[in-house]
């Protein structure tokens, strides 16, 4: 795994100037250069403080994932507090699909935040003095309209973060295309990511994972505000782009409510989203990894944010999730309560279907969490989460061993049979070979995202293949 972050360790520029705190709305350049040395390689991620990626909590958030009934849990999630600076938090949920979707989701979880860091640091070096002076007033101006000046600053911040998300997502997809140990030809991942800095919220997303905001209205009632759009092929704009690129969009007779993306010359692979990381068999035909980017200024009425994979949104509405989080026994258990509610709804609403994997991140905007005694009553070990230095050995996206915090899980531990199937898939990926016919693989993990009957038979093809 290569370095994704600049190796520069200077704390100030050569001219001695420090960056203005308000520049581009981030205000952290030059403050944590020593910290970047910890993120120069992915194998160091498990020892970074204030970064959690397994079931547990942080100072202001809780996260929880539960394996569905389709095979390996292909969801991944992360909360990284003190991301670039003390007042910055990065959150993300990633939902993999395809035979190696779990590896893609983990890779994106680990690498995408580092690419964002790398972009921010390289931008500082590139802009130099102009970055430091970007928010300073022109001394020749006798009168400055405060409202106009604030608008200009917000425009710069929005433009800067939009550029940051676009370039980071592009670099992430480029890395996946050439990754030696992860086959992304028919595998990929969604992403819903956000950076919170002070009262500013910057979001980037692809696929159908979603973020919502819980806020109080004028009547002091809690309401749900959807922050991202589910980027599926049934959206007219998405379908038009795919068809323009010769891809096909249609639903099968046995599931008329699910629009899927198909190759122009084959009834495969049947991807149920219009944007994703990976899925390079469809990248020529309209599936893109360009995120939808947005900016929101938070107010005192905004209470918490929930990010979740579609396993939650398929069975729970935005309003139901807000109600569940608001009524959770404790903040530490909020994410787990949402997942457990989704699991019950899957059994009620779709008794003949296999429950999808679920991953939830709850970020409380007042920065408060339960006391440790409340947390331990929920069945977690807060000491292991906060230390983030010791725990169970898990396998990374390319099959290497990493250390994950030791946490209790609720129905997320794989059985011996599932572990054997998982080891086979990892071994196949490490050797970069195609699975041998008859080899045990849990293809049921693809159901609901990519059509299994078409994907298993999907041939490799080159750009020179004749198209009708």
Short mmCIF file of C-alpha atoms in Angstrom, two decimals:
data_model
loop_
_atom_site.label_atom_id
_atom_site.label_comp_id
_atom_site.label_asym_id
_atom_site.label_seq_id
_atom_site.Cartn_x
_atom_site.Cartn_y
_atom_site.Cartn_z
CA UNK A 1 0.00 0.00 0.00
CA UNK A 2 1.47 3.31 -1.00
CA UNK A 3 1.53 6.63 0.75
CA UNK A 4 -1.55 8.76 0.14
CA UNK A 5 -0.42 11.82 2.07
CA UNK A 6 2.33 14.33 1.42
CA UNK A 7 5.45 13.67 3.46
CA UNK A 8 6.02 17.35 4.15
CA UNK A 9 6.49 18.07 7.86
CA UNK A 10 7.08 21.83 7.85
CA UNK A 11 4.85 23.72 10.26
CA UNK A 12 5.26 27.12 8.59
CA UNK A 13 6.02 28.44 5.15
CA UNK A 14 9.47 29.62 4.13
CA UNK A 15 8.40 33.25 4.56
CA UNK A 16 7.27 32.55 8.12
CA UNK A 17 3.59 33.29 7.39
CA UNK A 18 0.88 31.20 8.99
CA UNK A 19 -2.40 30.46 7.32
CA UNK A 20 -5.38 32.56 8.24
CA UNK A 21 -7.82 30.47 10.35
CA UNK A 22 -10.75 31.42 8.16
CA UNK A 23 -9.17 30.51 4.86
CA UNK A 24 -11.43 28.30 2.75
CA UNK A 25 -13.49 27.59 5.85
CA UNK A 26 -11.08 25.00 7.23
CA UNK A 27 -8.57 26.82 9.40
CA UNK A 28 -6.25 23.98 10.27
CA UNK A 29 -3.32 24.17 7.89
CA UNK A 30 0.02 24.27 9.61
CA UNK A 31 -1.47 23.22 12.97
CA UNK A 32 -1.03 19.48 12.77
CA UNK A 33 1.84 18.72 10.44
CA UNK A 34 3.34 16.24 12.90
CA UNK A 35 0.04 14.36 12.82
CA UNK A 36 0.31 13.77 9.08
CA UNK A 37 3.34 11.54 9.64
CA UNK A 38 0.97 9.00 11.21
CA UNK A 39 -1.11 8.78 8.04
CA UNK A 40 1.60 8.23 5.47
CA UNK A 41 0.77 4.55 5.19
CA UNK A 42 -2.49 2.69 5.60
CA UNK A 43 -0.99 0.15 7.98
CA UNK A 44 -0.68 2.90 10.60
CA UNK A 45 -4.38 3.73 10.60
CA UNK A 46 -5.29 1.36 13.41
CA UNK A 47 -3.09 3.31 15.85
CA UNK A 48 -4.45 6.78 15.05
CA UNK A 49 -6.31 8.20 18.06
CA UNK A 50 -9.92 9.40 17.77
CA UNK A 51 -10.56 7.25 14.70
CA UNK A 52 -13.12 4.45 15.09
CA UNK A 53 -14.28 2.05 12.41
CA UNK A 54 -15.87 -0.84 14.31
CA UNK A 55 -18.90 -1.00 16.59
CA UNK A 56 -18.46 1.55 19.37
CA UNK A 57 -18.44 5.24 20.19
CA UNK A 58 -16.25 8.32 20.20
CA UNK A 59 -16.56 11.58 22.10
CA UNK A 60 -19.55 12.74 20.07
CA UNK A 61 -20.71 9.78 17.98
CA UNK A 62 -21.60 6.11 17.93
CA UNK A 63 -21.33 3.62 15.07
CA UNK A 64 -22.73 0.14 14.55
CA UNK A 65 -22.91 -2.43 11.76
CA UNK A 66 -24.64 -5.78 11.57
CA UNK A 67 -24.20 -8.47 8.98
CA UNK A 68 -27.30 -9.32 7.00
CA UNK A 69 -28.24 -12.72 5.63
CA UNK A 70 -26.55 -12.41 2.25
CA UNK A 71 -23.05 -13.47 3.23
CA UNK A 72 -20.05 -11.40 4.22
CA UNK A 73 -20.82 -8.01 5.74
CA UNK A 74 -19.96 -5.63 2.91
CA UNK A 75 -20.64 -2.41 4.83
CA UNK A 76 -17.89 -0.25 6.31
CA UNK A 77 -18.02 2.95 8.40
CA UNK A 78 -15.76 5.46 10.05
CA UNK A 79 -15.76 8.43 12.41
CA UNK A 80 -12.49 10.34 12.62
CA UNK A 81 -12.51 13.13 15.18
CA UNK A 82 -9.71 15.72 15.19
CA UNK A 83 -9.46 15.13 11.46
CA UNK A 84 -6.93 17.78 10.35
CA UNK A 85 -7.71 19.87 13.45
CA UNK A 86 -9.39 19.66 16.82
CA UNK A 87 -12.73 21.00 15.61
CA UNK A 88 -13.00 18.87 12.46
CA UNK A 89 -14.78 15.51 12.20
CA UNK A 90 -14.87 13.17 9.20
CA UNK A 91 -17.70 10.61 8.94
CA UNK A 92 -18.43 8.03 6.29
CA UNK A 93 -20.52 4.97 5.46
CA UNK A 94 -19.57 2.68 2.56
CA UNK A 95 -21.71 -0.15 1.16
CA UNK A 96 -19.86 -2.66 -0.99
CA UNK A 97 -21.38 -4.90 -3.66
CA UNK A 98 -20.13 -7.64 -5.93
CA UNK A 99 -17.84 -10.57 -5.07
CA UNK A 100 -15.16 -8.29 -3.59
CA UNK A 101 -17.42 -5.50 -2.40
CA UNK A 102 -16.39 -5.86 1.24
CA UNK A 103 -12.77 -5.25 0.24
CA UNK A 104 -13.68 -2.22 -1.87
CA UNK A 105 -15.72 -0.70 0.96
CA UNK A 106 -12.88 -1.15 3.45
CA UNK A 107 -10.32 0.23 1.04
CA UNK A 108 -12.41 3.33 0.44
CA UNK A 109 -13.03 3.74 4.18
CA UNK A 110 -9.29 3.73 4.84
CA UNK A 111 -7.93 5.56 1.81
CA UNK A 112 -10.50 8.24 0.97
CA UNK A 113 -9.97 10.34 4.13
CA UNK A 114 -6.22 10.25 3.50
CA UNK A 115 -6.71 11.46 -0.04
CA UNK A 116 -8.74 14.34 1.30
CA UNK A 117 -5.90 15.15 3.71
CA UNK A 118 -3.40 14.93 0.89
CA UNK A 119 -5.43 17.30 -1.28
CA UNK A 120 -5.74 19.85 1.52
CA UNK A 121 -2.04 19.80 2.25
CA UNK A 122 -1.03 20.02 -1.40
CA UNK A 123 -3.44 22.93 -1.88
CA UNK A 124 -1.71 24.80 0.92
CA UNK A 125 1.66 24.30 -0.73
CA UNK A 126 0.31 25.24 -4.14
CA UNK A 127 -1.52 28.41 -3.12
CA UNK A 128 1.18 29.63 -0.76
CA UNK A 129 0.75 33.28 0.16
CA UNK A 130 -2.60 33.58 -1.61
CA UNK A 131 -4.03 30.96 0.73
CA UNK A 132 -2.87 32.86 3.77
CA UNK A 133 -4.34 36.09 2.50
CA UNK A 134 -7.50 34.71 0.93
CA UNK A 135 -9.78 36.05 3.64
CA UNK A 136 -8.04 39.33 4.42
CA UNK A 137 -9.69 42.61 3.54
CA UNK A 138 -8.29 44.86 0.88
CA UNK A 139 -6.79 47.80 2.81
CA UNK A 140 -7.62 50.14 -0.07
CA UNK A 141 -11.33 49.60 0.44
CA UNK A 142 -12.82 52.30 2.67
CA UNK A 143 -16.18 50.54 3.13
CA UNK A 144 -16.79 46.81 3.37
CA UNK A 145 -20.26 45.31 3.49
CA UNK A 146 -20.05 42.59 6.19
CA UNK A 147 -22.84 40.55 4.60
CA UNK A 148 -21.21 40.57 1.17
CA UNK A 149 -17.84 39.75 2.67
CA UNK A 150 -19.37 36.79 4.52
CA UNK A 151 -21.00 35.57 1.31
CA UNK A 152 -17.68 35.73 -0.52
CA UNK A 153 -15.96 33.76 2.23
CA UNK A 154 -18.69 31.10 2.18
CA UNK A 155 -18.47 30.89 -1.62
CA UNK A 156 -14.73 30.33 -1.39
CA UNK A 157 -15.19 27.70 1.30
CA UNK A 158 -17.89 25.89 -0.70
CA UNK A 159 -15.84 26.02 -3.89
CA UNK A 160 -12.73 24.77 -2.12
CA UNK A 161 -14.45 21.83 -0.45
CA UNK A 162 -16.29 20.92 -3.64
CA UNK A 163 -12.93 20.74 -5.40
CA UNK A 164 -11.51 18.70 -2.49
CA UNK A 165 -14.28 16.11 -2.65
CA UNK A 166 -14.24 15.87 -6.45
CA UNK A 167 -10.48 15.34 -6.65
CA UNK A 168 -10.38 12.93 -3.72
CA UNK A 169 -13.14 10.75 -5.16
CA UNK A 170 -11.47 10.78 -8.57
CA UNK A 171 -8.13 9.74 -7.07
CA UNK A 172 -9.84 7.00 -5.06
CA UNK A 173 -11.47 5.46 -8.12
CA UNK A 174 -8.21 5.70 -10.04
CA UNK A 175 -6.40 3.79 -7.29
CA UNK A 176 -9.07 1.08 -7.27
CA UNK A 177 -8.75 0.62 -11.03
CA UNK A 178 -5.07 -0.27 -10.70
CA UNK A 179 -5.16 -2.00 -7.32
CA UNK A 180 -3.13 -5.23 -7.55
CA UNK A 181 -5.15 -7.20 -4.97
CA UNK A 182 -8.74 -6.04 -5.38
CA UNK A 183 -10.69 -6.96 -8.50
CA UNK A 184 -13.11 -4.08 -9.05
CA UNK A 185 -14.29 -5.12 -12.48
CA UNK A 186 -17.70 -6.18 -11.16
CA UNK A 187 -17.31 -5.03 -7.55
CA UNK A 188 -17.70 -1.58 -6.05
CA UNK A 189 -18.97 0.53 -3.20
CA UNK A 190 -21.20 3.45 -2.42
CA UNK A 191 -19.99 6.31 -0.24
CA UNK A 192 -21.67 8.95 1.87
CA UNK A 193 -19.06 11.17 3.50
CA UNK A 194 -19.06 14.43 5.37
CA UNK A 195 -16.65 16.81 7.04
CA UNK A 196 -17.96 18.90 9.92
CA UNK A 197 -15.89 21.92 10.88
CA UNK A 198 -17.50 24.18 13.41
CA UNK A 199 -20.95 25.03 12.09
CA UNK A 200 -20.05 24.09 8.51
CA UNK A 201 -21.05 20.76 7.04
CA UNK A 202 -19.54 19.65 3.74
CA UNK A 203 -20.89 16.46 2.13
CA UNK A 204 -19.99 14.24 -0.79
CA UNK A 205 -21.85 11.07 -1.83
CA UNK A 206 -22.25 8.46 -4.55
CA UNK A 207 -24.67 5.56 -4.66
CA UNK A 208 -27.66 5.01 -2.39
CA UNK A 209 -26.22 5.32 1.12
CA UNK A 210 -27.80 8.37 2.76
CA UNK A 211 -27.31 11.11 5.32
CA UNK A 212 -30.07 12.88 7.24
CA UNK A 213 -30.19 15.69 9.79
CA UNK A 214 -32.46 15.86 12.83
CA UNK A 215 -33.51 19.41 13.61
CA UNK A 216 -36.18 21.14 15.69
CA UNK A 217 -38.79 23.20 13.86
CA UNK A 218 -40.53 26.37 15.00
CA UNK A 219 -42.86 24.28 17.16
CA UNK A 220 -39.89 22.63 18.87
CA UNK A 221 -40.75 19.33 17.18
CA UNK A 222 -37.98 17.10 15.85
CA UNK A 223 -38.01 16.82 12.05
CA UNK A 224 -35.90 14.90 9.55
CA UNK A 225 -34.03 16.70 6.77
CA UNK A 226 -32.48 14.59 4.02
CA UNK A 227 -28.97 15.84 3.28
CA UNK A 228 -28.05 13.64 0.30
CA UNK A 229 -29.80 12.20 -2.74
CA UNK A 230 -30.01 8.45 -3.39
CA UNK A 231 -28.20 8.26 -6.72
CA UNK A 232 -30.06 5.39 -8.36
CA UNK A 233 -30.77 4.66 -12.03
CA UNK A 234 -34.43 5.60 -11.62
CA UNK A 235 -33.52 9.30 -11.31
CA UNK A 236 -34.21 10.90 -14.71
CA UNK A 237 -30.87 12.76 -14.79
CA UNK A 238 -28.92 9.61 -13.95
CA UNK A 239 -30.83 7.43 -16.41
CA UNK A 240 -30.35 9.98 -19.19
CA UNK A 241 -26.58 10.05 -18.67
CA UNK A 242 -26.33 6.25 -18.66
CA UNK A 243 -28.40 5.90 -21.83
CA UNK A 244 -26.33 8.62 -23.49
CA UNK A 245 -23.28 6.44 -22.81
CA UNK A 246 -24.97 3.41 -24.41
CA UNK A 247 -25.74 1.75 -21.08
CA UNK A 248 -29.22 0.35 -20.54
CA UNK A 249 -31.59 0.99 -17.63
CA UNK A 250 -34.54 -1.26 -16.94
CA UNK A 251 -36.13 -3.40 -14.25
CA UNK A 252 -36.63 -7.14 -14.43
CA UNK A 253 -40.10 -8.66 -14.39
CA UNK A 254 -39.56 -10.30 -11.01
CA UNK A 255 -38.59 -6.96 -9.38
CA UNK A 256 -40.33 -4.17 -11.33
CA UNK A 257 -39.57 -1.60 -8.60
CA UNK A 258 -35.76 -1.89 -8.96
CA UNK A 259 -34.19 -0.11 -11.92
CA UNK A 260 -30.76 -1.50 -12.82
CA UNK A 261 -27.86 -0.64 -15.11
CA UNK A 262 -26.96 -3.16 -17.83
CA UNK A 263 -24.26 -3.43 -20.47
CA UNK A 264 -25.34 -2.50 -24.03
CA UNK A 265 -24.45 -5.93 -25.38
CA UNK A 266 -25.26 -8.24 -22.47
CA UNK A 267 -27.89 -8.63 -19.74
CA UNK A 268 -25.28 -8.08 -17.05
CA UNK A 269 -24.36 -7.03 -14.42
CA UNK A 270 -27.59 -5.31 -13.28
CA UNK A 271 -26.20 -2.66 -10.94
CA UNK A 272 -28.85 -1.00 -8.77
CA UNK A 273 -27.07 2.37 -8.51
CA UNK A 274 -25.99 5.04 -10.97
CA UNK A 275 -22.75 6.09 -9.24
CA UNK A 276 -20.20 4.00 -7.41
CA UNK A 277 -16.54 3.40 -6.78
CA UNK A 278 -15.26 0.47 -8.85
CA UNK A 279 -17.67 -1.35 -11.20
CA UNK A 280 -15.28 -0.72 -14.07
CA UNK A 281 -17.25 -2.97 -16.41
CA UNK A 282 -19.84 -0.15 -16.47
CA UNK A 283 -17.66 2.96 -16.29
CA UNK A 284 -17.71 3.35 -20.08
CA UNK A 285 -21.48 3.11 -20.03
CA UNK A 286 -22.57 5.88 -17.69
CA UNK A 287 -21.81 4.70 -14.14
CA UNK A 288 -19.55 7.36 -12.62
CA UNK A 289 -17.75 8.03 -9.35
CA UNK A 290 -18.27 11.80 -9.38
CA UNK A 291 -19.90 12.74 -6.07
CA UNK A 292 -22.79 15.05 -5.42
CA UNK A 293 -21.26 17.72 -3.17
CA UNK A 294 -23.20 20.08 -0.89
CA UNK A 295 -22.62 22.54 1.93
CA UNK A 296 -24.86 23.35 4.87
CA UNK A 297 -24.47 25.78 7.75
CA UNK A 298 -25.66 24.22 11.00
CA UNK A 299 -27.72 26.09 13.59
CA UNK A 300 -28.55 25.60 17.25
CA UNK A 301 -31.76 23.83 16.20
CA UNK A 302 -29.80 21.03 14.51
CA UNK A 303 -29.30 18.12 16.93
CA UNK A 304 -27.73 15.10 15.24
CA UNK A 305 -26.79 13.56 11.91
CA UNK A 306 -27.32 9.95 10.81
CA UNK A 307 -25.41 8.28 7.98
CA UNK A 308 -26.51 4.78 6.97
CA UNK A 309 -26.34 2.21 4.19
CA UNK A 310 -29.41 1.28 2.18
CA UNK A 311 -30.07 -1.74 4.38
CA UNK A 312 -31.54 0.78 6.82
CA UNK A 313 -33.29 3.07 4.33
CA UNK A 314 -34.95 0.15 2.51
CA UNK A 315 -37.13 -0.48 5.56
CA UNK A 316 -37.07 2.72 7.66
CA UNK A 317 -38.07 6.26 6.68
CA UNK A 318 -36.05 9.36 7.57
CA UNK A 319 -38.65 10.29 10.17
CA UNK A 320 -38.58 6.83 11.74
CA UNK A 321 -34.80 6.91 12.08
CA UNK A 322 -34.91 10.33 13.76
CA UNK A 323 -37.56 9.07 16.15
CA UNK A 324 -35.54 5.94 16.94
CA UNK A 325 -32.34 7.87 17.66
CA UNK A 326 -34.23 10.43 19.77
CA UNK A 327 -35.81 7.66 21.83
CA UNK A 328 -32.73 5.44 22.20
CA UNK A 329 -31.92 4.34 25.78
CA UNK A 330 -28.63 6.24 25.55
CA UNK A 331 -26.69 8.12 22.91
CA UNK A 332 -24.07 5.38 22.89
CA UNK A 333 -26.69 2.83 21.85
CA UNK A 334 -28.40 4.98 19.20
CA UNK A 335 -26.70 3.45 16.15
CA UNK A 336 -27.24 -0.08 17.42
CA UNK A 337 -30.90 0.70 18.16
CA UNK A 338 -31.42 1.86 14.57
CA UNK A 339 -29.83 -1.31 13.20
CA UNK A 340 -31.90 -3.54 15.48
CA UNK A 341 -35.07 -1.68 14.44
CA UNK A 342 -34.15 -2.16 10.78
CA UNK A 343 -33.58 -5.88 11.37
CA UNK A 344 -37.07 -6.21 12.86
CA UNK A 345 -38.59 -4.32 9.93
CA UNK A 346 -36.85 -6.58 7.43
CA UNK A 347 -38.51 -9.59 9.04
CA UNK A 348 -41.91 -7.87 9.07
CA UNK A 349 -41.92 -6.20 5.65
CA UNK A 350 -39.87 -8.70 3.64
CA UNK A 351 -40.22 -12.08 5.39
CA UNK A 352 -39.17 -13.99 2.27
CA UNK A 353 -36.15 -11.78 1.50
CA UNK A 354 -32.69 -11.90 3.00
CA UNK A 355 -31.91 -8.95 5.24
CA UNK A 356 -29.27 -6.60 3.85
CA UNK A 357 -26.19 -5.52 5.79
CA UNK A 358 -26.74 -2.39 7.86
CA UNK A 359 -24.24 0.25 8.96
CA UNK A 360 -25.11 3.40 10.92
CA UNK A 361 -23.18 6.44 12.12
CA UNK A 362 -24.84 8.85 14.58
CA UNK A 363 -23.06 12.17 15.16
CA UNK A 364 -24.41 14.38 17.95
CA UNK A 365 -23.83 18.02 17.12
CA UNK A 366 -23.51 19.28 20.68
CA UNK A 367 -20.42 17.11 21.03
CA UNK A 368 -21.72 15.26 24.07
CA UNK A 369 -21.93 11.56 24.80
CA UNK A 370 -23.15 9.43 27.70
CA UNK A 371 -21.12 8.85 30.82
CA UNK A 372 -18.87 5.80 30.79
CA UNK A 373 -21.16 3.91 33.18
CA UNK A 374 -24.12 4.43 30.83
CA UNK A 375 -21.99 3.23 27.96
CA UNK A 376 -20.81 0.07 29.66
CA UNK A 377 -24.43 -0.83 30.45
CA UNK A 378 -24.99 -1.07 26.70
CA UNK A 379 -22.52 -3.95 26.47
CA UNK A 380 -19.50 -2.23 24.92
CA UNK A 381 -15.98 -1.76 26.23
CA UNK A 382 -15.26 1.95 26.05
CA UNK A 383 -11.65 1.52 27.17
CA UNK A 384 -10.77 -0.49 24.10
CA UNK A 385 -12.44 2.03 21.81
CA UNK A 386 -10.78 5.04 23.33
CA UNK A 387 -7.34 3.45 23.33
CA UNK A 388 -7.78 2.18 19.76
CA UNK A 389 -4.43 0.43 20.06
CA UNK A 390 -5.15 -3.20 20.88
CA UNK A 391 -7.73 -5.74 19.90
CA UNK A 392 -8.60 -8.42 17.42
CA UNK A 393 -6.70 -9.20 14.27
CA UNK A 394 -8.78 -8.52 11.19
CA UNK A 395 -8.04 -8.68 7.49
CA UNK A 396 -7.59 -5.52 5.49
CA UNK A 397 -8.85 -4.86 1.99
CA UNK A 398 -5.93 -6.74 0.44
CA UNK A 399 -5.92 -9.64 2.87
CA UNK A 400 -3.22 -8.35 5.21
CA UNK A 401 -3.67 -8.50 8.96
CA UNK A 402 -4.51 -5.30 10.82
CA UNK A 403 -5.43 -4.63 14.42
CA UNK A 404 -8.99 -3.63 15.16
CA UNK A 405 -10.33 -2.57 18.56
CA UNK A 406 -11.80 -5.47 20.52
CA UNK A 407 -15.54 -4.83 20.70
CA UNK A 408 -18.61 -6.86 21.44
CA UNK A 409 -20.81 -7.31 18.43
CA UNK A 410 -24.48 -8.06 18.13
CA UNK A 411 -25.04 -10.82 15.57
CA UNK A 412 -22.06 -9.68 13.47
CA UNK A 413 -19.66 -12.55 14.19
CA UNK A 414 -19.42 -14.91 11.26
CA UNK A 415 -19.94 -18.61 11.74
CA UNK A 416 -17.13 -21.09 11.06
CA UNK A 417 -18.62 -21.87 7.65
CA UNK A 418 -18.84 -18.18 6.75
CA UNK A 419 -15.26 -17.62 7.87
CA UNK A 420 -14.07 -20.42 5.61
CA UNK A 421 -15.89 -18.87 2.65
CA UNK A 422 -14.41 -15.50 3.54
CA UNK A 423 -10.86 -16.92 3.66
CA UNK A 424 -11.33 -18.42 0.22
CA UNK A 425 -12.38 -15.07 -1.26
CA UNK A 426 -9.44 -13.29 0.39
CA UNK A 427 -7.04 -15.96 -0.88
CA UNK A 428 -8.40 -15.58 -4.40
CA UNK A 429 -7.89 -11.84 -4.23
CA UNK A 430 -4.36 -12.10 -2.86
CA UNK A 431 -3.25 -14.38 -5.67
CA UNK A 432 -5.06 -12.17 -8.18
CA UNK A 433 -6.59 -15.24 -9.81
CA UNK A 434 -10.09 -15.99 -10.96
CA UNK A 435 -12.07 -18.43 -8.75
CA UNK A 436 -11.97 -22.02 -9.91
CA UNK A 437 -15.27 -23.47 -11.03
CA UNK A 438 -17.00 -25.23 -8.17
CA UNK A 439 -15.05 -23.35 -5.51
CA UNK A 440 -17.11 -22.39 -2.46
CA UNK A 441 -18.06 -18.72 -2.64
CA UNK A 442 -21.02 -17.07 -1.04
CA UNK A 443 -22.55 -15.45 -4.10
CA UNK A 444 -25.74 -14.75 -2.17
CA UNK A 445 -23.93 -11.64 -0.89
CA UNK A 446 -24.61 -10.07 -4.28
CA UNK A 447 -28.39 -10.34 -4.16
CA UNK A 448 -30.25 -7.06 -4.22
CA UNK A 449 -27.32 -5.13 -5.65
CA UNK A 450 -25.98 -7.02 -8.64
CA UNK A 451 -27.89 -9.80 -10.34
CA UNK A 452 -26.11 -13.03 -9.46
CA UNK A 453 -27.19 -15.09 -12.43
CA UNK A 454 -25.73 -12.52 -14.82
CA UNK A 455 -22.63 -11.57 -12.88
CA UNK A 456 -21.24 -15.07 -12.45
CA UNK A 457 -21.24 -15.52 -16.22
CA UNK A 458 -20.07 -12.02 -17.10
CA UNK A 459 -17.01 -12.35 -19.36
CA UNK A 460 -14.02 -10.05 -19.35
CA UNK A 461 -13.94 -7.81 -22.34
CA UNK A 462 -11.60 -5.19 -23.74
CA UNK A 463 -12.28 -1.75 -25.12
CA UNK A 464 -11.90 -3.20 -28.60
CA UNK A 465 -14.90 -5.51 -28.24
CA UNK A 466 -17.43 -5.01 -30.96
CA UNK A 467 -20.61 -3.38 -29.79
CA UNK A 468 -23.96 -3.50 -31.53
#
